[in-house]
Tab-separated table of C-alpha atoms in Angstrom:
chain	number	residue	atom	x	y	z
A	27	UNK	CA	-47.522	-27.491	-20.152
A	28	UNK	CA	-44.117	-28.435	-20.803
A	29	UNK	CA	-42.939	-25.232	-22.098
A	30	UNK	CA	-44.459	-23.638	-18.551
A	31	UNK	CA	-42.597	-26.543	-16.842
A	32	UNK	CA	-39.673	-25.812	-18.851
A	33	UNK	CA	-39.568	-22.466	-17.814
A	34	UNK	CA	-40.143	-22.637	-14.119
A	35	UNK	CA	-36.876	-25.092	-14.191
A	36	UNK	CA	-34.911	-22.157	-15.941
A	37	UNK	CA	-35.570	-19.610	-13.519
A	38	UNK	CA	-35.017	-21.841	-10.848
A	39	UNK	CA	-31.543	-22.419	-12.243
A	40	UNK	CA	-31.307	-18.609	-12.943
A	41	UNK	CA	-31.976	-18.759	-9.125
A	42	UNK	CA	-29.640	-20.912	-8.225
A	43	UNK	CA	-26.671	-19.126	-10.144
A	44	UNK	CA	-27.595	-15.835	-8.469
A	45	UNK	CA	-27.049	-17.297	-5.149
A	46	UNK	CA	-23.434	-19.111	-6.013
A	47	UNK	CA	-22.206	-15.523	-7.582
A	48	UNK	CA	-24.055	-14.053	-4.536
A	49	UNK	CA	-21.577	-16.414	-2.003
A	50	UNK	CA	-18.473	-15.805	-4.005
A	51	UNK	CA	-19.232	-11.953	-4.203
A	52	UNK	CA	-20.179	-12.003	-0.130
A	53	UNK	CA	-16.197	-13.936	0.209
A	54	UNK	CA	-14.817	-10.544	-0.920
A	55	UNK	CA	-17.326	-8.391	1.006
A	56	UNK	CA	-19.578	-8.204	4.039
A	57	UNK	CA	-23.212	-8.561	3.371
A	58	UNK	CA	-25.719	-6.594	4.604
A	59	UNK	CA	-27.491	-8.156	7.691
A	60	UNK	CA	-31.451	-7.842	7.171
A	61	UNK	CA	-32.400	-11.115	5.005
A	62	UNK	CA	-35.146	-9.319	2.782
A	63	UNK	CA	-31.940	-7.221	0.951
A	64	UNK	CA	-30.059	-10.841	0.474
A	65	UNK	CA	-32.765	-12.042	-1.219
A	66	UNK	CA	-33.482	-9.231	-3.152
A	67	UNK	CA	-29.879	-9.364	-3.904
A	68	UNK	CA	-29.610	-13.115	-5.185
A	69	UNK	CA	-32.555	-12.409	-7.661
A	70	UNK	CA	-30.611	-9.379	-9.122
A	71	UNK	CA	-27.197	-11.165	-9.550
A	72	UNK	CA	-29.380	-14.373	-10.900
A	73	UNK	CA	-30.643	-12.349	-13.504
A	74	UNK	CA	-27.925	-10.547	-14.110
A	75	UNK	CA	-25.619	-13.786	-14.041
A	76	UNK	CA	-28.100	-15.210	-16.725
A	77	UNK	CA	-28.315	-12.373	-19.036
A	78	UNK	CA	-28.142	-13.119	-22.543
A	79	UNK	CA	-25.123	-11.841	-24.553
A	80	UNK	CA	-25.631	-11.937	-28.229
A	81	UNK	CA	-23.253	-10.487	-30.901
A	82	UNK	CA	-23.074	-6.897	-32.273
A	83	UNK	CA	-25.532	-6.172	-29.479
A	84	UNK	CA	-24.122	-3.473	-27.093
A	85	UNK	CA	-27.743	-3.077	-25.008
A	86	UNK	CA	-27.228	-5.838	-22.439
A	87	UNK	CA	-23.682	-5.856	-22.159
A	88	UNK	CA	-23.627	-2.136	-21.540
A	89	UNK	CA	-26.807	-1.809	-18.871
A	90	UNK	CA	-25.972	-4.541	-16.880
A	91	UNK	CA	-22.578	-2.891	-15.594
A	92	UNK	CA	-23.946	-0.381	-14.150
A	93	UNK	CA	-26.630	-2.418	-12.276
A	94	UNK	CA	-23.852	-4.076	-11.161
A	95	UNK	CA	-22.002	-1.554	-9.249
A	96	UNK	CA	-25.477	-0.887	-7.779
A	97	UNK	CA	-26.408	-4.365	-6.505
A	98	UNK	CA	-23.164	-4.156	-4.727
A	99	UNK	CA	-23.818	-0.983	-2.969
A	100	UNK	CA	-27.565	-2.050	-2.177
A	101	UNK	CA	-26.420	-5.655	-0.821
A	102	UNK	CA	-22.819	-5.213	0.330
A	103	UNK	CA	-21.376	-2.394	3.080
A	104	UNK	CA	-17.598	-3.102	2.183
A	105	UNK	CA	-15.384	0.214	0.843
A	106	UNK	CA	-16.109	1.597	-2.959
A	107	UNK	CA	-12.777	0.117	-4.172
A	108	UNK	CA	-13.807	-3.583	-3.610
A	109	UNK	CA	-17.336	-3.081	-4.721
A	110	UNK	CA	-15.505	-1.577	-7.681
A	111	UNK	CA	-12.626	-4.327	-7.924
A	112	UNK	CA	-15.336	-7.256	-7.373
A	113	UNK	CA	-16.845	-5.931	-10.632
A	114	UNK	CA	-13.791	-5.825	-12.727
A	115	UNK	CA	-12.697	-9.497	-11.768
A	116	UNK	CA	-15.978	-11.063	-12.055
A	117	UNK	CA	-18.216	-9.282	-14.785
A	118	UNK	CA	-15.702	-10.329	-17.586
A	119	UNK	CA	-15.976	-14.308	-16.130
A	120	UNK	CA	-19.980	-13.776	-16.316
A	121	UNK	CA	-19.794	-12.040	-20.061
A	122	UNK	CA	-17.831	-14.771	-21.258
A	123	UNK	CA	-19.196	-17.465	-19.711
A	124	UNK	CA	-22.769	-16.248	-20.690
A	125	UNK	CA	-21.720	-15.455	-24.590
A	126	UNK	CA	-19.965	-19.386	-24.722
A	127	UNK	CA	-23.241	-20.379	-23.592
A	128	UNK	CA	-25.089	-18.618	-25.425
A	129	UNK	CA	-22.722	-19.546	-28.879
A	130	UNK	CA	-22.517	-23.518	-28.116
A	131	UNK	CA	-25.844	-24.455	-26.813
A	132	UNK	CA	-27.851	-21.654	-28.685
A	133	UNK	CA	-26.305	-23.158	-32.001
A	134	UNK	CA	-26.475	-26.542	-31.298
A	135	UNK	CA	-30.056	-26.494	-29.741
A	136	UNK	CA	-31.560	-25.015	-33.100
A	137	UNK	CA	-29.639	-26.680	-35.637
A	138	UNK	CA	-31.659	-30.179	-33.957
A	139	UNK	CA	-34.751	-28.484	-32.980
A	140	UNK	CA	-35.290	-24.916	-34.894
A	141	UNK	CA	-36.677	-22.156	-34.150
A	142	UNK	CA	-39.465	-21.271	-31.628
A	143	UNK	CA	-40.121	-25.345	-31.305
A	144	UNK	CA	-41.020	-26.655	-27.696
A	145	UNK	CA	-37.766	-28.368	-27.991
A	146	UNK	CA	-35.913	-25.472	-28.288
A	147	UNK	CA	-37.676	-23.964	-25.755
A	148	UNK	CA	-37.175	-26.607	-23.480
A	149	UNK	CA	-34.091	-27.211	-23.619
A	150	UNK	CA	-32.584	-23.341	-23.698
A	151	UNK	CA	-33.754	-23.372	-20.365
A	152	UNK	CA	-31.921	-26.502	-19.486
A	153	UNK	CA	-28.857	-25.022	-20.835
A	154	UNK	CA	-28.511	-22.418	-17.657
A	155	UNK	CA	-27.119	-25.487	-15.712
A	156	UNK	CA	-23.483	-24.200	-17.891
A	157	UNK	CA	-22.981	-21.352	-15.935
A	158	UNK	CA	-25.105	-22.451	-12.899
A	159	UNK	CA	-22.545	-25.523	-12.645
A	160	UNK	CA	-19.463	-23.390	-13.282
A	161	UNK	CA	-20.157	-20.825	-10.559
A	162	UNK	CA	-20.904	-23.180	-7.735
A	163	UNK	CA	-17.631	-24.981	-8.905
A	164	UNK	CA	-15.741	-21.484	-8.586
A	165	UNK	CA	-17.337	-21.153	-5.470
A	166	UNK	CA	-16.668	-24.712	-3.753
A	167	UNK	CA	-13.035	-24.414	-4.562
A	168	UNK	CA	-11.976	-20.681	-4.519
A	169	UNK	CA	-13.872	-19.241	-1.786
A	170	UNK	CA	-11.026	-19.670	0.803
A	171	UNK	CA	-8.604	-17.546	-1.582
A	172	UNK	CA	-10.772	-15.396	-1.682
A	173	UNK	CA	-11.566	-14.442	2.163
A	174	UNK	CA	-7.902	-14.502	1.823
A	175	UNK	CA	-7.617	-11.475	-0.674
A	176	UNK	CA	-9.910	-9.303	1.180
A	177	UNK	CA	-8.416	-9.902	4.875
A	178	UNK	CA	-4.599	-9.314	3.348
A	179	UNK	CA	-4.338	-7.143	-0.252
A	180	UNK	CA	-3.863	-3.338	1.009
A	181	UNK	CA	-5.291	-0.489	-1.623
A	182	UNK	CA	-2.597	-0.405	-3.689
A	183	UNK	CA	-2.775	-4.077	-4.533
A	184	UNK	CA	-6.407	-4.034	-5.585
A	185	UNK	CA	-5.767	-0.863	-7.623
A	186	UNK	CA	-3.159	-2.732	-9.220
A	187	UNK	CA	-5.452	-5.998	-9.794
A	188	UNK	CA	-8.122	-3.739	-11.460
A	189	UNK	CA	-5.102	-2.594	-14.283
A	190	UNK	CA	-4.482	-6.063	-14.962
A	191	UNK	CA	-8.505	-7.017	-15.095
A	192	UNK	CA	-9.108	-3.504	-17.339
A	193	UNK	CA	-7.456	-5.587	-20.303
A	194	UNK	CA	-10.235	-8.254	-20.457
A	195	UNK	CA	-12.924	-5.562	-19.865
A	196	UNK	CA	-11.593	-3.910	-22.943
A	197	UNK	CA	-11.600	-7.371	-24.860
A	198	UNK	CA	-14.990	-8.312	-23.678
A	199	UNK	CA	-16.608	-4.718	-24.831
A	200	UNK	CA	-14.588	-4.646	-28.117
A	201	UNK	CA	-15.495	-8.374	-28.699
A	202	UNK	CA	-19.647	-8.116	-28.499
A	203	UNK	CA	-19.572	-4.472	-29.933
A	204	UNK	CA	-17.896	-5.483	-33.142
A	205	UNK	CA	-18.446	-8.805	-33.018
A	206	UNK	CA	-17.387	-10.826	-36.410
A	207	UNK	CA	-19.790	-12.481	-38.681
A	208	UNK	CA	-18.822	-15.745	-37.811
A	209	UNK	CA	-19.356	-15.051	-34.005
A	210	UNK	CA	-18.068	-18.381	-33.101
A	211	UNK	CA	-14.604	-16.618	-34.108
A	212	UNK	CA	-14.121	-14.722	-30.687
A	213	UNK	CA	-15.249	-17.623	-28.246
A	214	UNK	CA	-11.237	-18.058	-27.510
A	215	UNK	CA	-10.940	-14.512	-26.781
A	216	UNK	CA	-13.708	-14.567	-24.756
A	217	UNK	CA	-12.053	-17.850	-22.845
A	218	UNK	CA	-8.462	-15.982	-23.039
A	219	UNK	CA	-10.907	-13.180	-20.632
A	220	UNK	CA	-11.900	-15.425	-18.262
A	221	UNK	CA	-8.841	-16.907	-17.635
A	222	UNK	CA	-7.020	-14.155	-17.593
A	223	UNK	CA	-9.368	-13.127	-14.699
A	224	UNK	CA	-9.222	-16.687	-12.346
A	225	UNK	CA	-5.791	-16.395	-13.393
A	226	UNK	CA	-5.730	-12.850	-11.690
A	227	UNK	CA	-7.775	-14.057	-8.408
A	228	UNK	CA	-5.307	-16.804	-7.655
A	229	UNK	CA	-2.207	-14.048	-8.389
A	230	UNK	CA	-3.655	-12.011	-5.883
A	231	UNK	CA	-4.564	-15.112	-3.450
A	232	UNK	CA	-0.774	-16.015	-3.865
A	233	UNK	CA	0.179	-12.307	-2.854
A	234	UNK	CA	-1.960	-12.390	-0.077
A	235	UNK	CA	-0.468	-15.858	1.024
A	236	UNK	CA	3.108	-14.359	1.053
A	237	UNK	CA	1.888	-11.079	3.235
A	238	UNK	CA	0.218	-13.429	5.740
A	239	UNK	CA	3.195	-15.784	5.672
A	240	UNK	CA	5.065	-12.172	6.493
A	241	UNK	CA	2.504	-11.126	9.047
A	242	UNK	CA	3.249	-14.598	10.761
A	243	UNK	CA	7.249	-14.415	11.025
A	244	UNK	CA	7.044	-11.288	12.661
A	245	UNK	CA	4.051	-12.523	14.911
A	246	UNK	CA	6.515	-15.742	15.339
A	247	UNK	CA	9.454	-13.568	15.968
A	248	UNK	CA	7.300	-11.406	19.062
A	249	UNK	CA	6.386	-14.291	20.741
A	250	UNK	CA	10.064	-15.511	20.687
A	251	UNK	CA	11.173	-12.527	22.131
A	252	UNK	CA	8.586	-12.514	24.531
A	253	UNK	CA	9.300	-16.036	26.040
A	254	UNK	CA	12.825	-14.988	25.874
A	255	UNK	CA	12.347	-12.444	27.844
A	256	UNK	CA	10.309	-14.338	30.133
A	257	UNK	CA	12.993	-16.937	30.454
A	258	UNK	CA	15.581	-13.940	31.459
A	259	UNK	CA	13.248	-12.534	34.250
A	260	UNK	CA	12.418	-16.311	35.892
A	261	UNK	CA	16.408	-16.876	35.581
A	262	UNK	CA	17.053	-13.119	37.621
A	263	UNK	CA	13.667	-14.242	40.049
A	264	UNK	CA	15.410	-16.974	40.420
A	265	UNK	CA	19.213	-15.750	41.224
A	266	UNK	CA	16.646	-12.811	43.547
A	267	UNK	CA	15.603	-15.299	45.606
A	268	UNK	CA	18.317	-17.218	46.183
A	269	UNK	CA	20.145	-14.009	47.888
A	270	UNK	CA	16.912	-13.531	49.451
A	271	UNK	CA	18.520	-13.941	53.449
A	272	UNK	CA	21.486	-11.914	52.414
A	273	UNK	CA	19.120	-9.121	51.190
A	274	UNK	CA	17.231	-9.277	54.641
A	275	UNK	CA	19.962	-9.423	56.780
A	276	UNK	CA	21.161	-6.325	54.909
A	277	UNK	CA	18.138	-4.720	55.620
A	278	UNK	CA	18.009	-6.018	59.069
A	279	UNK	CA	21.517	-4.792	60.274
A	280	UNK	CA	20.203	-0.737	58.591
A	281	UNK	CA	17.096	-0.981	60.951
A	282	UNK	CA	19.331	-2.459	63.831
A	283	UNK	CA	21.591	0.445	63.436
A	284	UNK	CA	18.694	2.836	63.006
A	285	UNK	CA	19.223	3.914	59.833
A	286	UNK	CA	15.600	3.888	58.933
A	287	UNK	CA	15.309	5.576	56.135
A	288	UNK	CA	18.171	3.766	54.117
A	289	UNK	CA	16.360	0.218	55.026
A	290	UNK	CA	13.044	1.365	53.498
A	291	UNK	CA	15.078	2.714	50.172
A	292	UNK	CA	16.992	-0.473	50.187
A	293	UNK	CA	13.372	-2.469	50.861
A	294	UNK	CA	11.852	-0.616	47.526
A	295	UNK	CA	14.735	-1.452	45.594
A	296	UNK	CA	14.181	-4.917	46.149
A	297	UNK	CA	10.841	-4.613	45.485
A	298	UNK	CA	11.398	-2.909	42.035
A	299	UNK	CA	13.812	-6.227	41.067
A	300	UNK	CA	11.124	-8.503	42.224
A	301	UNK	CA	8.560	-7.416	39.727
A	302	UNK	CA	8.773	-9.649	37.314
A	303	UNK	CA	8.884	-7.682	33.461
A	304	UNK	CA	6.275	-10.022	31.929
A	305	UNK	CA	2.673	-8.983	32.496
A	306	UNK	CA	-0.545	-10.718	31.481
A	307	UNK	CA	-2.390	-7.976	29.662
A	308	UNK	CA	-4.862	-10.504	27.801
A	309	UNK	CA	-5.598	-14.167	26.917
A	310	UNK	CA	-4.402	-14.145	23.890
A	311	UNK	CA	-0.825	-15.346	23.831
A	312	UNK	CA	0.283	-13.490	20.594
A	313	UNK	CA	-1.186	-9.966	21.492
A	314	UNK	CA	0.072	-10.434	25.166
A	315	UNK	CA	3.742	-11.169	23.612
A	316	UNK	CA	3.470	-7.944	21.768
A	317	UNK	CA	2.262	-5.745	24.303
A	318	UNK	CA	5.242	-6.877	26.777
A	319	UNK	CA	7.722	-6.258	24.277
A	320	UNK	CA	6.697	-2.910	23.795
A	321	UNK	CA	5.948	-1.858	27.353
A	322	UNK	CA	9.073	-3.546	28.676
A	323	UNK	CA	11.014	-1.182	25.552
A	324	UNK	CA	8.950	1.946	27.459
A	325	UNK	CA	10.478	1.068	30.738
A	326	UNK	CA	13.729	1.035	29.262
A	327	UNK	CA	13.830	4.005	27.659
A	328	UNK	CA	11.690	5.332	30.765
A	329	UNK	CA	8.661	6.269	29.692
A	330	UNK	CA	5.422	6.430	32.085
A	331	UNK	CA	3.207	4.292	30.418
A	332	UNK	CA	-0.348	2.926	31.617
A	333	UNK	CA	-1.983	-0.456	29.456
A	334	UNK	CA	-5.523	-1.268	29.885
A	335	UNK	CA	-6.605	-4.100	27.612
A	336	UNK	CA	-10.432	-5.696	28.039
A	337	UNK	CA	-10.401	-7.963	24.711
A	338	UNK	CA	-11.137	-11.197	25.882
A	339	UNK	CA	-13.573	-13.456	23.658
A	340	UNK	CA	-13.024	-10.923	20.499
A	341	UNK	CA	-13.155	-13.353	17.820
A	342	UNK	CA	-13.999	-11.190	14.596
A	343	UNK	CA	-10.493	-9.436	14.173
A	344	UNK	CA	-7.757	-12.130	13.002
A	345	UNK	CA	-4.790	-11.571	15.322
A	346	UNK	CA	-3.043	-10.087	12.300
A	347	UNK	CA	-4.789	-7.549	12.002
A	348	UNK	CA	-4.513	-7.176	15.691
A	349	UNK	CA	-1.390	-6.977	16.404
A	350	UNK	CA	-0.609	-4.785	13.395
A	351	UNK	CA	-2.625	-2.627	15.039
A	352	UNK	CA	-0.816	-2.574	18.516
A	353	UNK	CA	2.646	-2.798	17.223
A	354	UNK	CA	2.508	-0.001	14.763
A	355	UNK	CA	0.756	2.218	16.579
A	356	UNK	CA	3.203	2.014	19.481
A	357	UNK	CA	6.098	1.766	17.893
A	358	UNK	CA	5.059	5.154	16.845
A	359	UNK	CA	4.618	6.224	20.441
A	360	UNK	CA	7.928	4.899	21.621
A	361	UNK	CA	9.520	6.905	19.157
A	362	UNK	CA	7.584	9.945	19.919
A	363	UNK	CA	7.963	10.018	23.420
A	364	UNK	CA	12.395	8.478	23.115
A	365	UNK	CA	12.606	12.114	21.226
A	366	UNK	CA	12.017	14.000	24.717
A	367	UNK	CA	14.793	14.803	26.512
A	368	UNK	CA	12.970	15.343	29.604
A	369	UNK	CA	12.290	11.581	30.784
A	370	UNK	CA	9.438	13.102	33.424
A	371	UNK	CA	7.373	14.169	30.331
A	372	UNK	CA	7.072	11.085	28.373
A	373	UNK	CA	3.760	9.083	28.593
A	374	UNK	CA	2.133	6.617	26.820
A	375	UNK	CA	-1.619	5.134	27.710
A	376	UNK	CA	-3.395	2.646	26.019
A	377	UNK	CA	-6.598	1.535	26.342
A	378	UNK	CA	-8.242	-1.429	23.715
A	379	UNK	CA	-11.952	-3.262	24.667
A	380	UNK	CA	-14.187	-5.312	23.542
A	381	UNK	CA	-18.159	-4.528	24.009
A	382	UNK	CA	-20.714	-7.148	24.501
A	383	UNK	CA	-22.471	-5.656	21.244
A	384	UNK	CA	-19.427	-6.468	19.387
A	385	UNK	CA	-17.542	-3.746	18.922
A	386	UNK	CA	-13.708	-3.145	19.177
A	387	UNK	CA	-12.356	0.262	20.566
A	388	UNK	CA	-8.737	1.380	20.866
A	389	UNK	CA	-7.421	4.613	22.061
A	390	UNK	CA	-3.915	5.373	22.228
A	391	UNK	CA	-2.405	8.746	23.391
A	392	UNK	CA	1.583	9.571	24.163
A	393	UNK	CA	3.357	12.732	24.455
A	394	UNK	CA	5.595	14.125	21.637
A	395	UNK	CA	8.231	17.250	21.537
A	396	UNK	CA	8.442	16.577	17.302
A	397	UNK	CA	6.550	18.422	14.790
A	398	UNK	CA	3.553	16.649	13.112
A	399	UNK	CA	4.299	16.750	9.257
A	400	UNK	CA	0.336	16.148	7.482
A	401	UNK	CA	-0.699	16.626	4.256
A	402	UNK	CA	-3.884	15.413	2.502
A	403	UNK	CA	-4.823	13.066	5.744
A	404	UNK	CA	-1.650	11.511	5.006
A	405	UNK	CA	1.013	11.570	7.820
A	406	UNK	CA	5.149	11.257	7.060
A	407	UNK	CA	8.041	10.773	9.214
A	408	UNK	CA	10.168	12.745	9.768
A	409	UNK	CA	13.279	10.324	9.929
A	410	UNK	CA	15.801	10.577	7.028
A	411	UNK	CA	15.135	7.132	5.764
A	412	UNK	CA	11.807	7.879	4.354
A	413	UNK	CA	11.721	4.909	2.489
A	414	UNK	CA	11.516	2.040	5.283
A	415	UNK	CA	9.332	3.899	7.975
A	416	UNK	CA	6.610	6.357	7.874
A	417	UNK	CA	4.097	3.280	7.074
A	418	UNK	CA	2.631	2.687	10.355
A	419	UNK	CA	-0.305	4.929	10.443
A	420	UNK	CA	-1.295	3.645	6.780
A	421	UNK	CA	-0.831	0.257	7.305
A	422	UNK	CA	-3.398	0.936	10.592
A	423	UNK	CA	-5.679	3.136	8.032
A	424	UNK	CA	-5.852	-0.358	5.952
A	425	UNK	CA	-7.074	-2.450	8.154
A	426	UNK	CA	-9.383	-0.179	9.214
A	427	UNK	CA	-10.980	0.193	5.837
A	428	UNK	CA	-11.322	-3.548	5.716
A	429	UNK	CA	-13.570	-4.044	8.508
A	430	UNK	CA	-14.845	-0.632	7.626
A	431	UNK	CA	-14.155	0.738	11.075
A	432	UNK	CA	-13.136	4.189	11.911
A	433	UNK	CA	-10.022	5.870	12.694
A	434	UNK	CA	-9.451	9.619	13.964
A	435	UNK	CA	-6.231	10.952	14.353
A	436	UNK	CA	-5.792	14.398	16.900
A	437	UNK	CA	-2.873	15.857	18.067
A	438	UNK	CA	-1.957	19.125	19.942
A	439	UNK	CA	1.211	20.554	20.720
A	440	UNK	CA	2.198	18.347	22.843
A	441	UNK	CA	0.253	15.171	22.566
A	442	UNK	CA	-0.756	12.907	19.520
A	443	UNK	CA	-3.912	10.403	19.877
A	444	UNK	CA	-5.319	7.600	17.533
A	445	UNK	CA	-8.704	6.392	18.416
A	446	UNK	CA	-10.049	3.298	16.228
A	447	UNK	CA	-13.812	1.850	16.515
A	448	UNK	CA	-14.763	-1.319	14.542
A	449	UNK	CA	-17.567	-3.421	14.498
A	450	UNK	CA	-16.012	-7.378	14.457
A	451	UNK	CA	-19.244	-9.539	15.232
């Protein structure tokens, strides 16, 4: 009765570890929504959280890996790469931890109570409260950094990560394949592995800080521009309308005169300086500041452009993202259409929206004189400085991938077009 007992606790532990690698895993990628797979999911990653490691024997450490990868394609829809790079942080945390477990307790609980005792028994299934405690500790205090590392880190950062993290997978695998006879000899290299890999996550939580903190400034540095250049226009509305009476007695003395026709020109120049350069385009503040500074920078360089932005109540894209999004892909635009001569043919529409069954759409579409320059998917620039620009489109591709949206890219002759579609509930 007590070993039954004893048991039941175990596997409820076993249980309970499952679900706190299950949360930290789901931090780094989006679950899949029917409840049936996340439960089937927390009993795979509990037992494969609680699997025993023991020295010199290759069979557990070897099949579990791949059952990893699969779990995280049957429970997760994220991209390949961070199903991939979620392995190669965390499997070399649950190796060690498991084999320290395993090591300390295992030893200690038979040299008091032997071997195949109901003490032993008893309390090797008590000892699963190691790594049960440690993950929901990991998962209490790092699961902020971690949403953080998935919004920010673009592909080439989580490549990189998984270089750093193939160093401890090689230690773990060389450590329980040719494990010493005193097995107690590796337990620091198998700490020196986990560390190395929390050590890791918080480098790349760091990194993804300092991009954010990036993202921000510029953010910070649209909006000042933007209420600058709302200050400008109320200063001219102002100085407008305090030569209002001279502009209508101007106007009144042409039609007195009869000289019709140079009153109404007169008339629709006024009206052009009226309009005020700073639109409301949306509710959000920091999207609307980026859209006037880039549709007030068509006008200038006059270019026909037509906005039509339905993306009120989107709360699933950060405005980050968002605006990295509209800036980049306009900035392309502008520079498309500034590159023909004829000012009649340049023309810019964009058109973003948010569905009531959550779903974000953006089409953007501007006429172009340059040659496209493709290869492999990938689009360059075709400025000299190929260094500093030509990034736009990839940055755009990145955050697409995140949210594991769609992006197609078309362009004729004459026209280029970027259509996105992401689901953001």
């Amino acid at each position: 009765m007590i070993e039954i007992t004893a048991e039941t606790i175990g596997r409820l532990i076993m249980l309970a570890e499952g679900y706190f690698l299950y949360r930290i895993l789901g931090c780094l990628m989006k679950s899949r929504e029917s409840i049936i797979i996340q439960g089937i999911g927390i009993i795979i990653y509990g037992g494969m959280a609680s699997i025993n490691i023991y020295p010199n024997d290759p069979v557990n450490i070897t099949y579990v890996l791949p059952m990893f990868f699969l779990a995280n394609c049957f429970v997760f829809r994220s991209g390949w790469l961070i199903r991939f790079s979620s392995i190669m942080l965390f499997y070399p945390i649950i190796i060690a931890v498991n084999f320290i477990q395993g090591e300390l307790f295992g030893n200690i609980i038979l040299l008091f109570f032997g071997e195949g005792t109901v003490g032993n028994n008893v309390f090797y299934n008590l000892s699963f409260i190691f790594p049960t405690a440690f993950w929901l500790f990991y998962w209490r205090r790092l699961r902020e950094r971690l949403r953080g590392i998935c919004e920010l880190l673009d592909q080439t950062s989580w490549i990189l990560l998984d270089i750093i993290c193939l160093a401890s997978m090689a230690a773990i695998y060389s450590g329980i394949y040719f494990t010493p006879r005193e097995s107690y000899k590796i337990i620091p290299c198998m700490i020196a592995c986990a560390v190395t890999n929390m050590g890791s996550i918080r480098l790349a939580s760091d990194l993804a800080d300092r991009v954010r903190g990036e993202m921000e400034r510029k953010n910070l540095r649209m909006r000042q521009d933007y209420y600058e250049e709302l200050e400008n226009s109320q200063l001219q509305l102002r100085k407008f309308r305090h030569d209002m009476k001279n502009h209508f007695a101007a106007a009144e003395g042409l039609l007195s005169e009869g000289k019709t026709e140079q009153a109404r020109e007169y008339l629709e120049q006024l009206s052009g300086h009226m309009e005020t350069r700073n639109r409301r385009f949306c509710k959000n503040e920091i999207v609307n500041a980026v859209l006037n500074v880039k549709y007030n920078a068509a006008l200038c360089n006059d270019i026909d452009c037509f906005f039509h932005i339905s993306i009120d109540g989107m709360t699933g894209l950060d405005n980050i993202s968002l605006c990295t999004v509209f800036a980049n892909t306009l900035d392309n635009a502008l520079e498309a259409c500034m590159k023909i001569e004829k000012t009649k043919e340049r023309r810019l529409s964009v058109k973003a929206r948010y569905t009531e069954n959550g779903y974000f759409s953006y089409e953007i579409t501007n006429t172009k004189m340059n040659e496209v320059r493709e290869k492999r998917g990938r689009f360059f620039t075709d400025k000299e400085n190929t260094k500093s620009h030509g990034l736009g489109i990839s940055s755009v591709q990145e955050i697409v991938d995140r949210y594991n949206g769609t992006m197609e890219i078309s362009y004729t002759e004459k026209e280029f077009s970027v259509v996105i579609l992401i689901e953001v509930m």
